[in-house]
CSV table of C-alpha atoms and ligand atoms in Angstrom, one decimal:
chain,number,residue,atom,x,y,z
T,95,UNK,CA,89.6,-65.7,81.5
T,96,UNK,CA,87.5,-67.2,78.9
T,97,UNK,CA,86.6,-64.8,76.4
T,98,UNK,CA,84.2,-64.8,73.2
T,99,UNK,CA,85.4,-61.6,71.6
T,100,UNK,CA,88.9,-60.8,72.7
T,101,UNK,CA,91.6,-62.6,73.8
T,102,UNK,CA,93.8,-62.7,76.8
T,103,UNK,CA,97.4,-64.3,77.1
T,104,UNK,CA,99.6,-63.1,80.5
T,105,UNK,CA,103.5,-64.0,80.3
T,106,UNK,CA,106.2,-62.7,82.1
T,107,UNK,CA,104.0,-60.1,83.9
T,108,UNK,CA,102.6,-58.5,80.9
T,109,UNK,CA,99.2,-59.2,79.7
T,110,UNK,CA,98.0,-58.6,76.2
T,111,UNK,CA,94.0,-58.5,75.0
T,112,UNK,CA,93.5,-58.9,71.4
T,113,UNK,CA,90.3,-57.5,69.9
T,114,UNK,CA,89.0,-60.8,68.0
T,115,UNK,CA,86.2,-59.6,65.6
T,116,UNK,CA,88.6,-60.5,62.4
T,117,UNK,CA,85.0,-60.9,60.0
T,118,UNK,CA,84.2,-57.0,61.0
T,119,UNK,CA,87.5,-55.4,61.4
T,120,UNK,CA,87.1,-55.8,65.2
T,121,UNK,CA,83.6,-53.7,65.4
T,122,UNK,CA,83.4,-52.7,69.0
T,123,UNK,CA,80.1,-53.9,70.4
T,124,UNK,CA,78.4,-54.4,73.2
T,125,UNK,CA,80.0,-57.9,74.2
T,126,UNK,CA,83.6,-56.7,73.7
T,127,UNK,CA,83.1,-53.3,76.0
T,128,UNK,CA,81.6,-56.0,78.5
T,129,UNK,CA,84.0,-58.4,78.1
T,130,UNK,CA,86.6,-55.3,77.7
T,131,UNK,CA,85.4,-54.1,81.2
T,132,UNK,CA,85.2,-57.6,82.8
T,133,UNK,CA,89.1,-58.0,81.7
T,134,UNK,CA,90.3,-54.9,82.7
T,135,UNK,CA,88.6,-55.5,86.3
T,136,UNK,CA,90.5,-58.2,86.8
T,137,UNK,CA,93.9,-57.3,85.0
T,138,UNK,CA,93.6,-54.4,87.7
T,139,UNK,CA,93.1,-56.6,90.7
T,140,UNK,CA,96.0,-58.6,89.4
T,141,UNK,CA,99.3,-57.4,91.2
T,142,UNK,CA,100.9,-60.2,89.2
T,143,UNK,CA,100.7,-58.2,85.9
T,144,UNK,CA,102.4,-55.6,85.7
T,145,UNK,CA,101.3,-54.1,82.3
T,146,UNK,CA,99.3,-54.5,79.6
T,147,UNK,CA,98.9,-54.1,76.1
T,148,UNK,CA,96.1,-54.0,74.0
T,149,UNK,CA,96.2,-54.8,70.3
T,150,UNK,CA,93.9,-56.2,67.6
T,151,UNK,CA,96.1,-58.2,66.2
T,152,UNK,CA,98.2,-57.3,63.1
T,153,UNK,CA,95.9,-56.7,60.4
T,154,UNK,CA,93.9,-53.8,61.7
T,155,UNK,CA,93.3,-51.9,65.6
T,156,UNK,CA,89.4,-51.4,65.5
T,157,UNK,CA,87.2,-49.9,62.7
T,158,UNK,CA,84.9,-48.9,65.2
T,159,UNK,CA,82.1,-48.9,66.9
T,160,UNK,CA,79.8,-51.3,65.4
T,161,UNK,CA,77.6,-49.6,63.4
T,162,UNK,CA,75.2,-52.3,62.6
T,163,UNK,CA,74.4,-52.4,66.3
T,164,UNK,CA,74.5,-48.9,66.9
T,165,UNK,CA,71.8,-47.9,64.0
T,166,UNK,CA,68.3,-48.8,65.0
T,167,UNK,CA,69.3,-47.2,68.3
T,168,UNK,CA,66.7,-44.0,69.9
T,169,UNK,CA,68.3,-41.5,71.8
T,170,UNK,CA,66.4,-43.0,74.4
T,171,UNK,CA,68.4,-46.1,74.4
T,172,UNK,CA,71.9,-44.6,73.7
T,173,UNK,CA,71.3,-41.7,76.8
T,174,UNK,CA,69.2,-44.5,79.1
T,175,UNK,CA,71.4,-47.8,79.0
T,176,UNK,CA,74.3,-48.5,81.1
T,177,UNK,CA,77.3,-47.1,79.2
T,178,UNK,CA,79.5,-50.5,78.9
T,179,UNK,CA,81.8,-48.7,76.4
T,180,UNK,CA,82.0,-46.0,79.3
T,181,UNK,CA,82.7,-48.5,82.4
T,182,UNK,CA,85.0,-50.1,80.0
T,183,UNK,CA,87.1,-47.3,78.8
T,184,UNK,CA,87.6,-45.1,82.2
T,185,UNK,CA,88.8,-49.1,83.8
T,186,UNK,CA,91.4,-49.0,81.4
T,187,UNK,CA,92.5,-45.6,81.9
T,188,UNK,CA,92.4,-45.3,85.4
T,189,UNK,CA,94.5,-49.0,86.0
T,190,UNK,CA,97.5,-49.0,88.0
T,191,UNK,CA,99.7,-50.0,85.5
T,192,UNK,CA,101.0,-48.9,82.2
T,193,UNK,CA,98.9,-49.8,79.6
T,194,UNK,CA,99.5,-49.5,75.5
T,195,UNK,CA,97.8,-50.1,72.6
T,196,UNK,CA,99.5,-51.7,69.7
T,197,UNK,CA,98.2,-49.9,66.7
T,198,UNK,CA,98.4,-52.0,63.3
T,199,UNK,CA,95.9,-51.4,60.6
T,200,UNK,CA,92.8,-48.9,60.8
T,201,UNK,CA,92.0,-47.2,64.2
T,202,UNK,CA,88.9,-45.7,64.0
T,203,UNK,CA,86.0,-43.9,65.9
T,204,UNK,CA,85.0,-45.8,69.1
T,205,UNK,CA,88.8,-48.2,68.0
T,206,UNK,CA,91.0,-44.7,68.0
T,207,UNK,CA,89.3,-43.9,71.3
T,208,UNK,CA,90.0,-46.5,72.4
T,209,UNK,CA,93.5,-46.2,71.9
T,210,UNK,CA,93.2,-43.1,73.5
T,211,UNK,CA,92.3,-44.4,76.9
T,212,UNK,CA,96.5,-46.8,76.5
T,213,UNK,CA,98.9,-44.8,78.7
T,214,UNK,CA,101.2,-44.9,75.3
T,215,UNK,CA,100.1,-44.9,71.9
T,216,UNK,CA,102.4,-47.6,69.2
T,217,UNK,CA,101.8,-47.6,65.4
T,218,UNK,CA,102.6,-49.7,62.9
T,219,UNK,CA,103.7,-48.1,59.7
T,220,UNK,CA,100.8,-48.7,58.1
T,221,UNK,CA,97.9,-47.6,60.3
T,222,UNK,CA,95.2,-45.1,59.8
T,223,UNK,CA,93.8,-43.3,62.6
T,224,UNK,CA,90.7,-41.3,62.5
T,225,UNK,CA,87.1,-40.2,63.9
T,226,UNK,CA,84.8,-40.5,61.0
T,227,UNK,CA,81.8,-40.5,63.2
T,228,UNK,CA,81.0,-37.7,61.8
T,229,UNK,CA,80.3,-39.1,58.6
T,230,UNK,CA,77.8,-41.1,59.8
T,231,UNK,CA,75.9,-38.2,61.6
T,232,UNK,CA,77.2,-38.3,65.0
T,233,UNK,CA,80.0,-37.1,67.4
T,234,UNK,CA,82.7,-39.6,68.9
T,235,UNK,CA,80.7,-40.7,72.2
T,236,UNK,CA,83.3,-42.7,73.2
T,237,UNK,CA,85.5,-39.6,74.9
T,238,UNK,CA,86.9,-38.4,71.6
T,239,UNK,CA,86.0,-34.7,72.1
T,240,UNK,CA,87.0,-35.0,75.5
T,241,UNK,CA,90.6,-36.8,75.6
T,242,UNK,CA,91.4,-36.1,72.6
T,243,UNK,CA,91.8,-32.2,72.9
T,244,UNK,CA,94.0,-32.9,76.0
T,245,UNK,CA,95.9,-35.0,74.1
T,246,UNK,CA,96.5,-33.1,70.6
T,247,UNK,CA,95.0,-29.7,71.7
T,248,UNK,CA,91.9,-28.3,70.6
T,249,UNK,CA,92.8,-27.3,67.3
T,250,UNK,CA,93.6,-30.9,65.8
T,251,UNK,CA,91.2,-32.2,67.3
T,252,UNK,CA,88.5,-29.7,65.6
T,253,UNK,CA,90.0,-30.6,62.6
T,254,UNK,CA,90.0,-34.3,62.8
T,255,UNK,CA,86.5,-34.5,64.3
T,256,UNK,CA,85.1,-31.9,61.6
T,257,UNK,CA,86.6,-33.6,58.7
T,258,UNK,CA,86.5,-37.1,59.7
T,259,UNK,CA,89.8,-37.7,57.6
T,260,UNK,CA,92.2,-40.4,58.3
T,261,UNK,CA,95.0,-39.5,59.1
T,262,UNK,CA,98.7,-42.1,58.6
T,263,UNK,CA,100.7,-42.8,61.4
T,264,UNK,CA,103.3,-40.6,60.1
T,265,UNK,CA,101.4,-37.6,60.6
T,266,UNK,CA,99.3,-39.1,64.0
T,267,UNK,CA,103.0,-39.6,65.0
T,268,UNK,CA,103.9,-35.7,63.7
T,269,UNK,CA,100.7,-34.4,66.3
T,270,UNK,CA,101.4,-36.5,69.3
T,271,UNK,CA,98.7,-39.0,68.6
T,272,UNK,CA,100.8,-41.6,68.9
T,273,UNK,CA,104.3,-42.1,70.6
T,274,UNK,CA,105.9,-44.0,68.5
T,275,UNK,CA,105.5,-45.5,64.7
T,276,UNK,CA,107.6,-48.8,63.6
T,277,UNK,CA,107.8,-51.4,60.8
T,278,UNK,CA,104.3,-53.3,60.7
T,279,UNK,CA,105.5,-56.7,61.8
T,280,UNK,CA,107.5,-55.0,64.9
T,281,UNK,CA,104.1,-53.6,66.5
T,282,UNK,CA,103.9,-55.8,69.4
T,283,UNK,CA,107.7,-56.7,69.6
T,284,UNK,CA,107.9,-52.7,70.5
T,285,UNK,CA,105.0,-52.5,72.8
T,286,UNK,CA,106.5,-56.1,74.3
T,287,UNK,CA,109.6,-54.4,74.7
T,288,UNK,CA,108.2,-50.9,76.4
T,289,UNK,CA,106.3,-52.3,78.4
T,290,UNK,CA,108.9,-54.9,80.0
T,291,UNK,CA,111.0,-51.8,80.8
T,292,UNK,CA,108.0,-50.2,82.9
T,293,UNK,CA,107.4,-53.2,84.5
T,294,UNK,CA,111.1,-53.4,85.7
T,295,UNK,CA,110.4,-49.7,87.6
T,296,UNK,CA,109.2,-49.5,91.1
T,297,UNK,CA,105.1,-50.1,90.5
T,298,UNK,CA,103.9,-48.0,93.3
T,299,UNK,CA,105.9,-44.7,91.9
T,300,UNK,CA,105.0,-45.6,87.9
T,301,UNK,CA,101.0,-45.9,89.8
T,302,UNK,CA,101.2,-42.7,91.1
T,303,UNK,CA,103.2,-40.9,89.0
T,304,UNK,CA,100.5,-42.0,86.3
T,305,UNK,CA,97.6,-40.9,88.5
T,306,UNK,CA,99.4,-37.7,89.3
T,307,UNK,CA,99.4,-37.3,85.6
T,308,UNK,CA,96.1,-38.5,84.8
T,309,UNK,CA,94.0,-36.5,87.9
T,310,UNK,CA,96.4,-33.5,87.5
T,311,UNK,CA,94.8,-33.2,83.6
T,312,UNK,CA,90.8,-32.4,85.5
T,313,UNK,CA,92.8,-29.3,88.3
T,314,UNK,CA,94.4,-26.6,88.0
T,315,UNK,CA,97.4,-25.8,88.4
T,316,UNK,CA,98.1,-24.7,92.3
T,317,UNK,CA,95.8,-28.4,92.4
T,318,UNK,CA,97.8,-30.4,90.8
T,319,UNK,CA,101.1,-29.2,92.6
T,320,UNK,CA,99.8,-29.8,95.9
T,321,UNK,CA,98.3,-33.2,94.6
T,322,UNK,CA,101.9,-34.3,92.7
T,323,UNK,CA,103.8,-33.2,96.4
T,324,UNK,CA,101.6,-35.7,98.6
T,325,UNK,CA,102.4,-38.6,96.1
T,326,UNK,CA,105.9,-37.6,96.4
T,327,UNK,CA,105.6,-37.2,99.9
T,328,UNK,CA,104.0,-40.7,100.3
T,329,UNK,CA,106.5,-42.6,98.2
T,330,UNK,CA,109.3,-41.7,100.7
T,331,UNK,CA,107.0,-45.0,103.0
T,332,UNK,CA,107.9,-47.2,100.5
T,333,UNK,CA,110.3,-50.2,100.3
T,334,UNK,CA,111.3,-49.2,96.8
T,335,UNK,CA,112.0,-45.5,97.3
T,336,UNK,CA,114.7,-46.5,99.9
T,337,UNK,CA,116.0,-49.7,97.1
T,338,UNK,CA,116.3,-47.4,94.5
T,339,UNK,CA,118.4,-44.6,96.3
T,340,UNK,CA,120.6,-47.3,98.3
T,341,UNK,CA,121.2,-49.2,94.5
T,342,UNK,CA,122.3,-45.7,93.7
T,343,UNK,CA,124.6,-45.1,96.2
T,344,UNK,CA,125.6,-48.5,95.8
T,345,UNK,CA,126.3,-48.4,91.9
T,346,UNK,CA,124.2,-51.6,91.4
T,347,UNK,CA,120.9,-51.6,89.6
T,348,UNK,CA,117.3,-51.5,91.6
T,349,UNK,CA,115.5,-54.9,93.0
T,350,UNK,CA,112.2,-53.1,93.4
T,351,UNK,CA,109.5,-55.0,95.0
T,352,UNK,CA,106.5,-53.2,94.7
T,353,UNK,CA,105.8,-52.3,97.6
S,469,LIG,N1,80.9,-51.3,62.5
S,469,LIG,C1,80.7,-52.7,61.8
S,469,LIG,N2,81.1,-53.3,61.2
S,469,LIG,C2,81.8,-53.0,60.8
S,469,LIG,C3,82.6,-51.7,60.7
S,469,LIG,C4,81.7,-51.4,62.1
S,469,LIG,N3,82.1,-49.9,62.3
S,469,LIG,N4,83.5,-51.6,60.0
S,469,LIG,C5,83.6,-52.3,59.4
S,469,LIG,N5,82.9,-53.2,59.6
S,469,LIG,C6,82.5,-54.4,58.6
S,469,LIG,C7,82.3,-54.4,57.1
S,469,LIG,O1,80.7,-53.9,57.2
S,469,LIG,C8,82.3,-55.6,56.1
S,469,LIG,O2,81.4,-56.1,56.6
S,469,LIG,P1,80.6,-57.0,55.7
S,469,LIG,O3,82.0,-58.3,54.4
S,469,LIG,O4,79.3,-58.6,56.1
S,469,LIG,O5,80.0,-56.2,54.6
S,469,LIG,C9,83.9,-56.0,56.9
S,469,LIG,O6,83.3,-55.0,58.3
S,469,LIG,C10,84.7,-55.5,56.4
S,469,LIG,O7,84.7,-53.9,56.1
S,469,LIG,P2,84.9,-53.5,54.8
S,469,LIG,O8,84.6,-54.6,53.5
S,469,LIG,O9,84.3,-52.1,54.7
S,469,LIG,O10,86.4,-53.2,54.5
S,469,LIG,P3,87.2,-52.1,53.4
S,469,LIG,O11,88.7,-52.9,53.9
S,469,LIG,O12,86.8,-51.9,52.0
S,469,LIG,O13,87.6,-50.7,54.6
S,469,LIG,C11,86.5,-49.5,56.5
S,469,LIG,C12,87.2,-50.7,55.5
S,469,LIG,C13,87.5,-47.9,55.8
S,469,LIG,C14,87.5,-49.5,57.5
S,469,LIG,C15,85.0,-49.1,56.3
S,469,LIG,O14,84.8,-50.8,57.2
S,469,LIG,C16,84.6,-48.5,57.2
S,469,LIG,O15,84.7,-47.7,56.8
S,469,LIG,N6,84.3,-48.6,58.5
S,469,LIG,C17,83.5,-48.0,59.2
S,469,LIG,C18,84.5,-47.0,60.1
S,469,LIG,C19,83.9,-46.2,61.0
S,469,LIG,O16,82.6,-45.4,60.6
S,469,LIG,N7,83.9,-46.0,62.0
S,469,LIG,C20,83.2,-45.8,63.4
S,469,LIG,C21,82.2,-45.8,63.6
S,469,LIG,S1,81.2,-44.7,64.5
S,469,LIG,C22,81.3,-45.4,65.8
S,469,LIG,O17,82.9,-45.8,65.9
S,469,LIG,C23,81.2,-44.3,67.4
S,469,LIG,C24,81.7,-44.7,68.7
S,469,LIG,C25,81.4,-44.2,70.0
S,469,LIG,C26,80.4,-44.3,70.9
S,469,LIG,C27,80.6,-45.0,71.0
S,469,LIG,C28,81.4,-45.9,72.1
S,469,LIG,C29,83.0,-46.5,71.6
């Protein structure tokens, strides 16, 4: 997979997508979104890929959408143009495998919103996260007003969005915006360790668990419980369920095949 604004590496079933516009702190322009949308489709369809990591490298995750590209747009341009960011973000969020954001340095605006499409966020102790769009006279239009309150609650989300303030990794951990904070030089290693653990689990069960959680957030409790019950029942048609329970009774590790 050859791209210009991202680098994609696959090793032992774990794909790592690295944003690659260091000269502008990985600002996300339409080319980045198009490439992310394409790679998300490719990796989503590749059964040999069991988990995906998205990172900006060891200095910065992403300082937001590309302000220079947005500055001259009119309302009609924004409203009517195909939203490659929406396609990219939806595909990443709905990928049937775990996605982990490994965050070093700034994750701001669209960069922070990109991390919200991931299932798990691991931050460096030097990370700074925030949604500073308000200071540019706009709002977080990459899902920030929707995904952030669902993750951390409306009150904290409003504080971050109304102020535009950055918060450090420790505060991000405290409010549940990130799952884990580690020293800056260990972020990618920690993400790979977690990805490897997820990849060792039953892929169908993990994928359905992700779907239950994601779809459940769009349903009321009763619908969500019914949906969960259908997914739970379905898993009893898989070889992984037979293997998982057999291995327990035989006191050995399961050997899941993802089917
Ligand atoms: N867009 C374009 N260029 C950027 C961006 C950006 N978001 N951020 C940094 N750059 C560029 C700078 O212009 C600079 O380039 P140059 O050397 O040519 O002047 C280079 O990157 C280095 O940046 P700084 O010199 O500013 O570096 P500092 O270390 O002094 O400051 C900061 C780092 C604090 C991160 C600062 O660069 C900054 O405030 N950046 C903008 C942060 C921001 O406001 N982000 C939100 C953008 S709007 C947005 O994301 C909307 C998303 C919703 C719609 C899109 C869907 C996803």
